[in-house]
Amino acid sequence: MKAKKLFFLIIPCFLISAAASASDFTFEFMPYAGITCGQFNEYIYSGADSSILRSLLEWEAKPLINLGAGTKIGWKKLSLETCGEFTPCMPCGTLKDSDWNEDGDVKYIYSLLEERVSETFSFSSMLSYDFDFEESFYVAPALIFDYSHIKIKGTNGEGWFASASYSSTGNDEAWNSGYARYYGKGKLHGINYERTSYSFFSGLKVGARFSRRFSSELGFFISPITSISAFDTHLTGKNTQNYHLNEYAKSMFSAYKLYLRTEYDLSKLLALSLSADFSGTDIIKRYMYHNYHTSSPVKSNQKMGASSFSFAARLGIKIKIIH
């Protein structure tokens, strides 16, 4: 009998405790669509003087249509947000390829190629803890992990060539001078670009609820460490003669991001979410690995650099599954 009484006492206590714990737990799911405009830059410097820029490739990424989904799991003041998105294959701007002479004072080659994104995926997660100062205002330190991968193809190019081997004078001339040799659209071989990056961010976000339905959140973050792998393949028309320019770079405090998010509660279960964010990476310079028509990439005495920036806007419907 005592065991039965104890059992019937424990069960209600367990149910009450479980209900109390469940009330502290939240789960949200949000499909969304968005648009991104940005650019990835490749830099190649002189082997004799790494301050002299010899080549610059500017890969536009605009506009990109993004489709994705996110989740948010909350327990008391702690929350974990994750999201993943991809971009369908689509045109994405113009590749601008510039080359300078050995002294870096004459830009003698300039070409333009049509871009098309062939593969892209990104994933992000954010862990944060809220400190409430008032019922409608909070500050939260946060940690973020970002992963992104993109492939772009540059084709149907045109260009102006005025280095000594192309110009009508036999000397290095400016690309836009009357001495340059012009190659019309479709006359240049293509270039493929693949880039993968990993970044850890730390920062702060602040949020406020301005009314029963309307709230907003602002965050700023800087990356203690960023890792980038970039692979540039110059096509020659024969796969065995393609050459590659590869960079593997890590840097501290070179990447940053800022975002603003607003939400409007449509009901107890649904909310409309609109967000905008800006992110950038300063030039990260490391040694280049290349194979100019050789079998495998080898380390060069030249340095290569990478930088990027992007602006994105997203619109989604938040579904409050557990709230």
mmCIF file of C-alpha atoms in Angstrom:
data_model
loop_
_atom_site.group_PDB
_atom_site.id
_atom_site.type_symbol
_atom_site.label_atom_id
_atom_site.label_comp_id
_atom_site.label_asym_id
_atom_site.label_seq_id
_atom_site.Cartn_x
_atom_site.Cartn_y
_atom_site.Cartn_z
ATOM 1 C CA MET A 1 0.000 0.000 0.000
ATOM 2 C CA LYS A 2 2.774 2.419 0.897
ATOM 3 C CA ALA A 3 4.429 1.756 -2.444
ATOM 4 C CA LYS A 4 1.154 2.445 -4.270
ATOM 5 C CA LYS A 5 0.610 5.673 -2.334
ATOM 6 C CA LEU A 6 4.167 6.736 -3.053
ATOM 7 C CA PHE A 7 3.670 5.906 -6.757
ATOM 8 C CA PHE A 8 0.493 8.001 -6.974
ATOM 9 C CA LEU A 9 2.275 10.869 -5.224
ATOM 10 C CA ILE A 10 5.294 10.717 -7.545
ATOM 11 C CA ILE A 11 3.241 10.674 -10.764
ATOM 12 C CA PRO A 12 1.509 14.057 -10.178
ATOM 13 C CA CYS A 13 4.812 15.615 -9.098
ATOM 14 C CA PHE A 14 6.499 14.315 -12.243
ATOM 15 C CA LEU A 15 3.697 15.629 -14.471
ATOM 16 C CA ILE A 16 3.789 19.047 -12.789
ATOM 17 C CA SER A 17 7.580 19.193 -13.171
ATOM 18 C CA ALA A 18 7.370 18.143 -16.833
ATOM 19 C CA ALA A 19 4.719 20.758 -17.543
ATOM 20 C CA ALA A 20 6.840 23.431 -15.881
ATOM 21 C CA SER A 21 9.862 22.413 -17.954
ATOM 22 C CA ALA A 22 7.822 22.336 -21.158
ATOM 23 C CA SER A 23 6.631 25.868 -20.516
ATOM 24 C CA ASP A 24 10.267 26.999 -20.703
ATOM 25 C CA PHE A 25 10.831 25.251 -24.040
ATOM 26 C CA THR A 26 10.058 26.805 -27.441
ATOM 27 C CA PHE A 27 10.457 25.578 -30.997
ATOM 28 C CA GLU A 28 9.975 27.590 -34.202
ATOM 29 C CA PHE A 29 10.322 26.764 -37.876
ATOM 30 C CA MET A 30 10.608 29.307 -40.703
ATOM 31 C CA PRO A 31 10.748 28.792 -44.481
ATOM 32 C CA TYR A 32 11.990 31.885 -46.289
ATOM 33 C CA ALA A 33 13.093 33.368 -49.602
ATOM 34 C CA GLY A 34 15.598 36.126 -50.176
ATOM 35 C CA ILE A 35 17.932 37.970 -52.479
ATOM 36 C CA THR A 36 21.689 38.521 -52.182
ATOM 37 C CA CYS A 37 24.023 40.991 -53.885
ATOM 38 C CA GLY A 38 27.747 40.740 -53.342
ATOM 39 C CA GLN A 39 31.188 40.122 -54.764
ATOM 40 C CA PHE A 40 34.159 37.778 -54.332
ATOM 41 C CA ASN A 41 37.608 39.146 -55.139
ATOM 42 C CA GLU A 42 40.846 37.346 -56.032
ATOM 43 C CA TYR A 43 44.199 39.141 -55.838
ATOM 44 C CA ILE A 44 47.571 38.000 -57.188
ATOM 45 C CA TYR A 45 50.682 39.921 -56.142
ATOM 46 C CA SER A 46 54.190 40.228 -57.527
ATOM 47 C CA GLY A 47 56.663 37.574 -56.439
ATOM 48 C CA ALA A 48 59.331 40.257 -56.050
ATOM 49 C CA ASP A 49 57.182 42.673 -54.039
ATOM 50 C CA SER A 50 53.942 41.494 -52.427
ATOM 51 C CA SER A 51 52.664 45.078 -52.245
ATOM 52 C CA ILE A 52 52.413 45.227 -56.066
ATOM 53 C CA LEU A 53 49.111 43.937 -57.432
ATOM 54 C CA ARG A 54 49.523 41.980 -60.663
ATOM 55 C CA SER A 55 46.034 40.557 -61.151
ATOM 56 C CA LEU A 56 42.512 41.127 -59.841
ATOM 57 C CA LEU A 57 39.438 39.007 -60.544
ATOM 58 C CA GLU A 58 36.139 40.487 -59.389
ATOM 59 C CA TRP A 59 33.383 37.845 -59.273
ATOM 60 C CA GLU A 60 29.985 39.467 -58.982
ATOM 61 C CA ALA A 61 27.212 37.628 -57.184
ATOM 62 C CA LYS A 62 24.170 39.719 -57.977
ATOM 63 C CA PRO A 63 21.449 39.153 -57.763
ATOM 64 C CA LEU A 64 21.180 35.673 -56.279
ATOM 65 C CA ILE A 65 17.788 34.239 -55.321
ATOM 66 C CA ASN A 66 18.002 32.303 -52.049
ATOM 67 C CA LEU A 67 15.605 29.640 -50.781
ATOM 68 C CA GLY A 68 15.979 28.272 -47.284
ATOM 69 C CA ALA A 69 14.568 27.325 -43.924
ATOM 70 C CA GLY A 70 15.497 27.953 -40.316
ATOM 71 C CA THR A 71 14.718 26.697 -36.844
ATOM 72 C CA LYS A 72 14.940 28.198 -33.374
ATOM 73 C CA ILE A 73 15.062 26.128 -30.211
ATOM 74 C CA GLY A 74 14.732 27.985 -26.935
ATOM 75 C CA TRP A 75 14.972 26.962 -23.308
ATOM 76 C CA LYS A 76 14.491 29.697 -20.750
ATOM 77 C CA LYS A 77 17.025 32.403 -21.735
ATOM 78 C CA LEU A 78 19.118 30.153 -23.971
ATOM 79 C CA SER A 79 18.414 29.780 -27.685
ATOM 80 C CA LEU A 80 19.915 28.005 -30.682
ATOM 81 C CA GLU A 81 19.077 29.226 -34.189
ATOM 82 C CA THR A 82 20.049 27.380 -37.367
ATOM 83 C CA CYS A 83 19.359 27.986 -41.043
ATOM 84 C CA GLY A 84 20.389 26.582 -44.392
ATOM 85 C CA GLU A 85 19.836 27.945 -47.888
ATOM 86 C CA PHE A 86 20.735 27.385 -51.521
ATOM 87 C CA THR A 87 20.580 29.279 -54.805
ATOM 88 C CA PRO A 88 19.202 27.745 -58.010
ATOM 89 C CA CYS A 89 21.499 27.762 -61.053
ATOM 90 C CA MET A 90 21.176 31.218 -62.609
ATOM 91 C CA PRO A 91 23.106 34.131 -64.178
ATOM 92 C CA CYS A 92 24.839 36.162 -61.487
ATOM 93 C CA GLY A 93 26.660 39.109 -63.068
ATOM 94 C CA THR A 94 29.975 39.817 -64.761
ATOM 95 C CA LEU A 95 33.505 38.675 -64.011
ATOM 96 C CA LYS A 96 36.014 41.523 -64.397
ATOM 97 C CA ASP A 97 39.552 40.237 -64.920
ATOM 98 C CA SER A 98 42.399 42.796 -64.758
ATOM 99 C CA ASP A 99 46.180 42.385 -65.127
ATOM 100 C CA TRP A 100 49.016 44.871 -64.527
ATOM 101 C CA ASN A 101 52.639 45.001 -65.627
ATOM 102 C CA GLU A 102 55.567 44.040 -63.369
ATOM 103 C CA ASP A 103 55.694 47.481 -61.741
ATOM 104 C CA GLY A 104 51.931 47.518 -61.177
ATOM 105 C CA ASP A 105 51.499 50.930 -62.788
ATOM 106 C CA VAL A 106 50.036 49.938 -66.189
ATOM 107 C CA LYS A 107 46.832 47.949 -66.467
ATOM 108 C CA TYR A 108 47.405 46.222 -69.760
ATOM 109 C CA ILE A 109 44.779 43.451 -69.857
ATOM 110 C CA TYR A 110 41.081 43.779 -69.096
ATOM 111 C CA SER A 111 38.435 41.170 -69.869
ATOM 112 C CA LEU A 112 34.748 40.673 -69.100
ATOM 113 C CA LEU A 113 33.028 37.284 -68.817
ATOM 114 C CA GLU A 114 29.392 36.370 -68.278
ATOM 115 C CA GLU A 115 28.833 34.566 -64.983
ATOM 116 C CA ARG A 116 26.494 31.795 -63.978
ATOM 117 C CA VAL A 117 26.301 30.249 -60.509
ATOM 118 C CA SER A 118 26.319 26.461 -60.782
ATOM 119 C CA GLU A 119 26.281 25.437 -57.135
ATOM 120 C CA THR A 120 25.831 27.168 -53.815
ATOM 121 C CA PHE A 121 24.885 26.234 -50.263
ATOM 122 C CA SER A 122 25.276 27.926 -46.908
ATOM 123 C CA PHE A 123 24.603 26.981 -43.281
ATOM 124 C CA SER A 124 24.608 29.103 -40.157
ATOM 125 C CA SER A 125 23.980 28.499 -36.462
ATOM 126 C CA MET A 126 23.816 30.972 -33.573
ATOM 127 C CA LEU A 127 23.876 30.239 -29.834
ATOM 128 C CA SER A 128 22.832 33.101 -27.561
ATOM 129 C CA TYR A 129 21.746 33.891 -23.999
ATOM 130 C CA ASP A 130 19.302 36.713 -23.255
ATOM 131 C CA PHE A 131 19.712 39.189 -20.425
ATOM 132 C CA ASP A 132 16.410 40.975 -19.871
ATOM 133 C CA PHE A 133 16.647 44.557 -18.643
ATOM 134 C CA GLU A 134 12.947 45.205 -18.957
ATOM 135 C CA GLU A 135 10.026 43.103 -20.095
ATOM 136 C CA SER A 136 10.350 44.507 -23.606
ATOM 137 C CA PHE A 137 14.152 44.862 -23.954
ATOM 138 C CA TYR A 138 17.067 42.400 -23.895
ATOM 139 C CA VAL A 139 20.779 42.120 -24.652
ATOM 140 C CA ALA A 140 22.317 38.814 -25.680
ATOM 141 C CA PRO A 141 25.949 37.777 -26.207
ATOM 142 C CA ALA A 142 26.106 35.264 -29.056
ATOM 143 C CA LEU A 143 28.370 32.871 -30.919
ATOM 144 C CA ILE A 144 27.912 32.100 -34.635
ATOM 145 C CA PHE A 145 29.285 29.444 -36.963
ATOM 146 C CA ASP A 146 28.967 30.096 -40.722
ATOM 147 C CA TYR A 147 29.706 27.773 -43.635
ATOM 148 C CA SER A 148 29.344 28.736 -47.284
ATOM 149 C CA HIS A 149 30.186 27.094 -50.599
ATOM 150 C CA ILE A 150 29.764 28.501 -54.099
ATOM 151 C CA LYS A 151 30.757 27.619 -57.665
ATOM 152 C CA ILE A 152 30.641 30.155 -60.499
ATOM 153 C CA LYS A 153 31.401 29.724 -64.183
ATOM 154 C CA GLY A 154 32.636 32.588 -66.361
ATOM 155 C CA THR A 155 32.031 32.162 -70.103
ATOM 156 C CA ASN A 156 31.432 34.073 -73.367
ATOM 157 C CA GLY A 157 34.176 36.573 -72.610
ATOM 158 C CA GLU A 158 35.586 39.581 -74.393
ATOM 159 C CA GLY A 159 38.836 41.380 -73.666
ATOM 160 C CA TRP A 160 41.410 44.060 -74.453
ATOM 161 C CA PHE A 161 45.045 42.897 -74.430
ATOM 162 C CA ALA A 162 47.916 45.395 -74.539
ATOM 163 C CA SER A 163 50.890 43.664 -72.926
ATOM 164 C CA ALA A 164 54.094 43.625 -74.966
ATOM 165 C CA SER A 165 53.171 40.362 -76.693
ATOM 166 C CA TYR A 166 49.777 41.734 -77.835
ATOM 167 C CA SER A 167 50.105 45.498 -78.347
ATOM 168 C CA SER A 168 50.795 46.971 -81.773
ATOM 169 C CA THR A 169 53.902 48.769 -80.411
ATOM 170 C CA GLY A 170 55.541 45.690 -78.879
ATOM 171 C CA ASN A 171 55.593 47.432 -75.483
ATOM 172 C CA ASP A 172 53.334 47.323 -72.429
ATOM 173 C CA GLU A 173 50.458 49.712 -73.109
ATOM 174 C CA ALA A 174 47.214 50.586 -71.316
ATOM 175 C CA TRP A 175 44.332 48.210 -72.083
ATOM 176 C CA ASN A 176 42.098 51.105 -73.186
ATOM 177 C CA SER A 177 44.685 52.670 -75.496
ATOM 178 C CA GLY A 178 44.549 52.474 -79.267
ATOM 179 C CA TYR A 179 47.404 49.925 -79.208
ATOM 180 C CA ALA A 180 45.412 47.124 -77.559
ATOM 181 C CA ARG A 181 44.232 44.004 -79.352
ATOM 182 C CA TYR A 182 40.511 43.327 -78.903
ATOM 183 C CA TYR A 183 38.948 39.865 -78.724
ATOM 184 C CA GLY A 184 35.183 39.852 -79.192
ATOM 185 C CA LYS A 185 32.604 37.956 -77.184
ATOM 186 C CA GLY A 186 33.070 34.234 -77.188
ATOM 187 C CA LYS A 187 36.705 34.489 -78.266
ATOM 188 C CA LEU A 188 38.145 33.979 -74.771
ATOM 189 C CA HIS A 189 38.322 30.728 -72.840
ATOM 190 C CA GLY A 190 36.275 30.457 -69.666
ATOM 191 C CA ILE A 191 37.247 30.626 -66.001
ATOM 192 C CA ASN A 192 35.669 28.597 -63.182
ATOM 193 C CA TYR A 193 35.703 29.656 -59.539
ATOM 194 C CA GLU A 194 34.985 27.619 -56.415
ATOM 195 C CA ARG A 195 35.136 28.998 -52.897
ATOM 196 C CA THR A 196 34.469 27.459 -49.473
ATOM 197 C CA SER A 197 34.646 29.395 -46.208
ATOM 198 C CA TYR A 198 34.258 28.646 -42.506
ATOM 199 C CA SER A 199 33.892 31.427 -39.958
ATOM 200 C CA PHE A 200 33.346 31.641 -36.221
ATOM 201 C CA PHE A 201 31.826 34.899 -34.984
ATOM 202 C CA SER A 202 31.306 36.410 -31.557
ATOM 203 C CA GLY A 203 29.271 39.471 -30.804
ATOM 204 C CA LEU A 204 26.205 41.030 -29.316
ATOM 205 C CA LYS A 205 22.574 41.372 -30.269
ATOM 206 C CA VAL A 206 19.925 43.638 -28.762
ATOM 207 C CA GLY A 207 16.203 43.269 -29.132
ATOM 208 C CA ALA A 208 13.042 45.151 -28.246
ATOM 209 C CA ARG A 209 9.314 44.609 -28.432
ATOM 210 C CA PHE A 210 7.644 47.850 -29.411
ATOM 211 C CA SER A 211 4.066 46.597 -29.199
ATOM 212 C CA ARG A 212 2.104 43.401 -28.652
ATOM 213 C CA ARG A 213 2.757 42.343 -32.256
ATOM 214 C CA PHE A 214 5.895 44.180 -33.420
ATOM 215 C CA SER A 215 9.508 43.395 -32.381
ATOM 216 C CA SER A 216 12.988 44.025 -33.721
ATOM 217 C CA GLU A 217 16.532 42.743 -33.213
ATOM 218 C CA LEU A 218 19.953 44.153 -34.162
ATOM 219 C CA GLY A 219 23.248 42.253 -34.059
ATOM 220 C CA PHE A 220 26.922 42.966 -34.740
ATOM 221 C CA PHE A 221 29.620 40.288 -34.897
ATOM 222 C CA ILE A 222 33.319 39.921 -35.682
ATOM 223 C CA SER A 223 35.140 36.719 -36.533
ATOM 224 C CA PRO A 224 38.064 35.566 -34.344
ATOM 225 C CA ILE A 225 38.988 33.100 -37.073
ATOM 226 C CA THR A 226 38.073 32.668 -40.746
ATOM 227 C CA SER A 227 39.214 29.958 -43.126
ATOM 228 C CA ILE A 228 38.895 30.254 -46.928
ATOM 229 C CA SER A 229 39.715 27.798 -49.704
ATOM 230 C CA ALA A 230 39.494 29.254 -53.218
ATOM 231 C CA PHE A 231 40.070 27.388 -56.471
ATOM 232 C CA ASP A 232 40.395 29.232 -59.775
ATOM 233 C CA THR A 233 40.534 27.156 -62.966
ATOM 234 C CA HIS A 234 41.533 28.876 -66.216
ATOM 235 C CA LEU A 235 40.244 26.821 -69.110
ATOM 236 C CA THR A 236 42.324 26.444 -72.260
ATOM 237 C CA GLY A 237 40.018 24.363 -74.433
ATOM 238 C CA LYS A 238 41.908 21.196 -73.509
ATOM 239 C CA ASN A 239 41.351 19.685 -70.052
ATOM 240 C CA THR A 240 44.934 18.462 -69.854
ATOM 241 C CA GLN A 241 46.213 22.005 -70.265
ATOM 242 C CA ASN A 242 43.911 23.851 -67.859
ATOM 243 C CA TYR A 243 45.801 25.678 -65.138
ATOM 244 C CA HIS A 244 44.766 26.284 -61.559
ATOM 245 C CA LEU A 245 45.314 29.059 -59.022
ATOM 246 C CA ASN A 246 44.551 27.843 -55.509
ATOM 247 C CA GLU A 247 44.566 29.635 -52.173
ATOM 248 C CA TYR A 248 44.229 28.267 -48.651
ATOM 249 C CA ALA A 249 43.978 31.108 -46.148
ATOM 250 C CA LYS A 250 43.220 31.592 -42.470
ATOM 251 C CA SER A 251 42.986 34.909 -40.688
ATOM 252 C CA MET A 252 41.951 36.417 -37.376
ATOM 253 C CA PHE A 253 39.463 39.275 -37.019
ATOM 254 C CA SER A 254 39.133 39.812 -40.771
ATOM 255 C CA ALA A 255 35.414 39.049 -41.187
ATOM 256 C CA TYR A 256 32.397 40.855 -39.766
ATOM 257 C CA LYS A 257 28.618 40.880 -40.095
ATOM 258 C CA LEU A 258 25.709 43.093 -39.137
ATOM 259 C CA TYR A 259 22.028 42.212 -39.265
ATOM 260 C CA LEU A 260 18.629 43.732 -38.559
ATOM 261 C CA ARG A 261 15.510 41.614 -38.147
ATOM 262 C CA THR A 262 11.922 42.688 -37.576
ATOM 263 C CA GLU A 263 8.904 40.513 -36.872
ATOM 264 C CA TYR A 264 5.181 41.085 -36.901
ATOM 265 C CA ASP A 265 2.928 38.572 -35.142
ATOM 266 C CA LEU A 266 0.039 37.588 -37.379
ATOM 267 C CA SER A 267 -1.404 35.307 -34.691
ATOM 268 C CA LYS A 268 -0.277 33.239 -31.732
ATOM 269 C CA LEU A 269 1.136 30.658 -34.128
ATOM 270 C CA LEU A 270 2.396 32.718 -37.083
ATOM 271 C CA ALA A 271 4.706 35.694 -37.538
ATOM 272 C CA LEU A 272 6.009 37.567 -40.558
ATOM 273 C CA SER A 273 9.806 38.000 -40.467
ATOM 274 C CA LEU A 274 11.863 40.469 -42.524
ATOM 275 C CA SER A 275 15.637 40.626 -42.170
ATOM 276 C CA ALA A 276 18.609 42.328 -43.772
ATOM 277 C CA ASP A 277 22.272 41.648 -43.212
ATOM 278 C CA PHE A 278 25.639 42.857 -44.423
ATOM 279 C CA SER A 279 28.816 40.803 -44.186
ATOM 280 C CA GLY A 280 32.347 41.324 -45.379
ATOM 281 C CA THR A 281 35.839 39.863 -45.302
ATOM 282 C CA ASP A 282 38.924 42.051 -45.567
ATOM 283 C CA ILE A 283 41.794 40.951 -47.809
ATOM 284 C CA ILE A 284 43.340 37.741 -46.493
ATOM 285 C CA LYS A 285 46.761 37.284 -48.105
ATOM 286 C CA ARG A 286 48.554 33.927 -48.300
ATOM 287 C CA TYR A 287 50.884 32.078 -50.668
ATOM 288 C CA MET A 288 49.435 30.838 -53.930
ATOM 289 C CA TYR A 289 49.482 27.283 -55.207
ATOM 290 C CA HIS A 290 49.403 26.977 -58.988
ATOM 291 C CA ASN A 291 50.087 24.667 -61.890
ATOM 292 C CA TYR A 292 50.773 26.601 -65.044
ATOM 293 C CA HIS A 293 50.186 23.634 -67.354
ATOM 294 C CA THR A 294 51.902 21.205 -64.957
ATOM 295 C CA SER A 295 50.459 18.079 -63.362
ATOM 296 C CA SER A 296 49.620 19.331 -59.863
ATOM 297 C CA PRO A 297 49.562 22.668 -58.020
ATOM 298 C CA VAL A 298 52.772 23.648 -56.245
ATOM 299 C CA LYS A 299 53.514 26.475 -53.835
ATOM 300 C CA SER A 300 54.523 29.719 -55.521
ATOM 301 C CA ASN A 301 56.665 32.583 -54.295
ATOM 302 C CA GLN A 302 53.743 34.830 -55.261
ATOM 303 C CA LYS A 303 51.087 35.694 -52.742
ATOM 304 C CA MET A 304 47.357 35.512 -53.415
ATOM 305 C CA GLY A 305 44.553 37.308 -51.607
ATOM 306 C CA ALA A 306 40.815 36.901 -51.113
ATOM 307 C CA SER A 307 38.100 39.277 -49.936
ATOM 308 C CA SER A 308 34.327 39.508 -50.201
ATOM 309 C CA PHE A 309 31.214 41.443 -49.257
ATOM 310 C CA SER A 310 27.480 40.772 -49.521
ATOM 311 C CA PHE A 311 24.118 42.275 -48.699
ATOM 312 C CA ALA A 312 21.100 40.018 -48.251
ATOM 313 C CA ALA A 313 17.401 40.535 -47.540
ATOM 314 C CA ARG A 314 15.025 37.719 -46.555
ATOM 315 C CA LEU A 315 11.286 37.363 -46.023
ATOM 316 C CA GLY A 316 9.841 34.399 -44.149
ATOM 317 C CA ILE A 317 6.863 33.017 -42.261
ATOM 318 C CA LYS A 318 7.689 31.887 -38.729
ATOM 319 C CA ILE A 319 5.637 28.984 -37.413
ATOM 320 C CA LYS A 320 5.580 28.758 -33.620
ATOM 321 C CA ILE A 321 5.231 25.022 -33.125
ATOM 322 C CA ILE A 322 5.928 25.076 -29.369
ATOM 323 C CA HIS A 323 5.608 28.430 -27.653
#
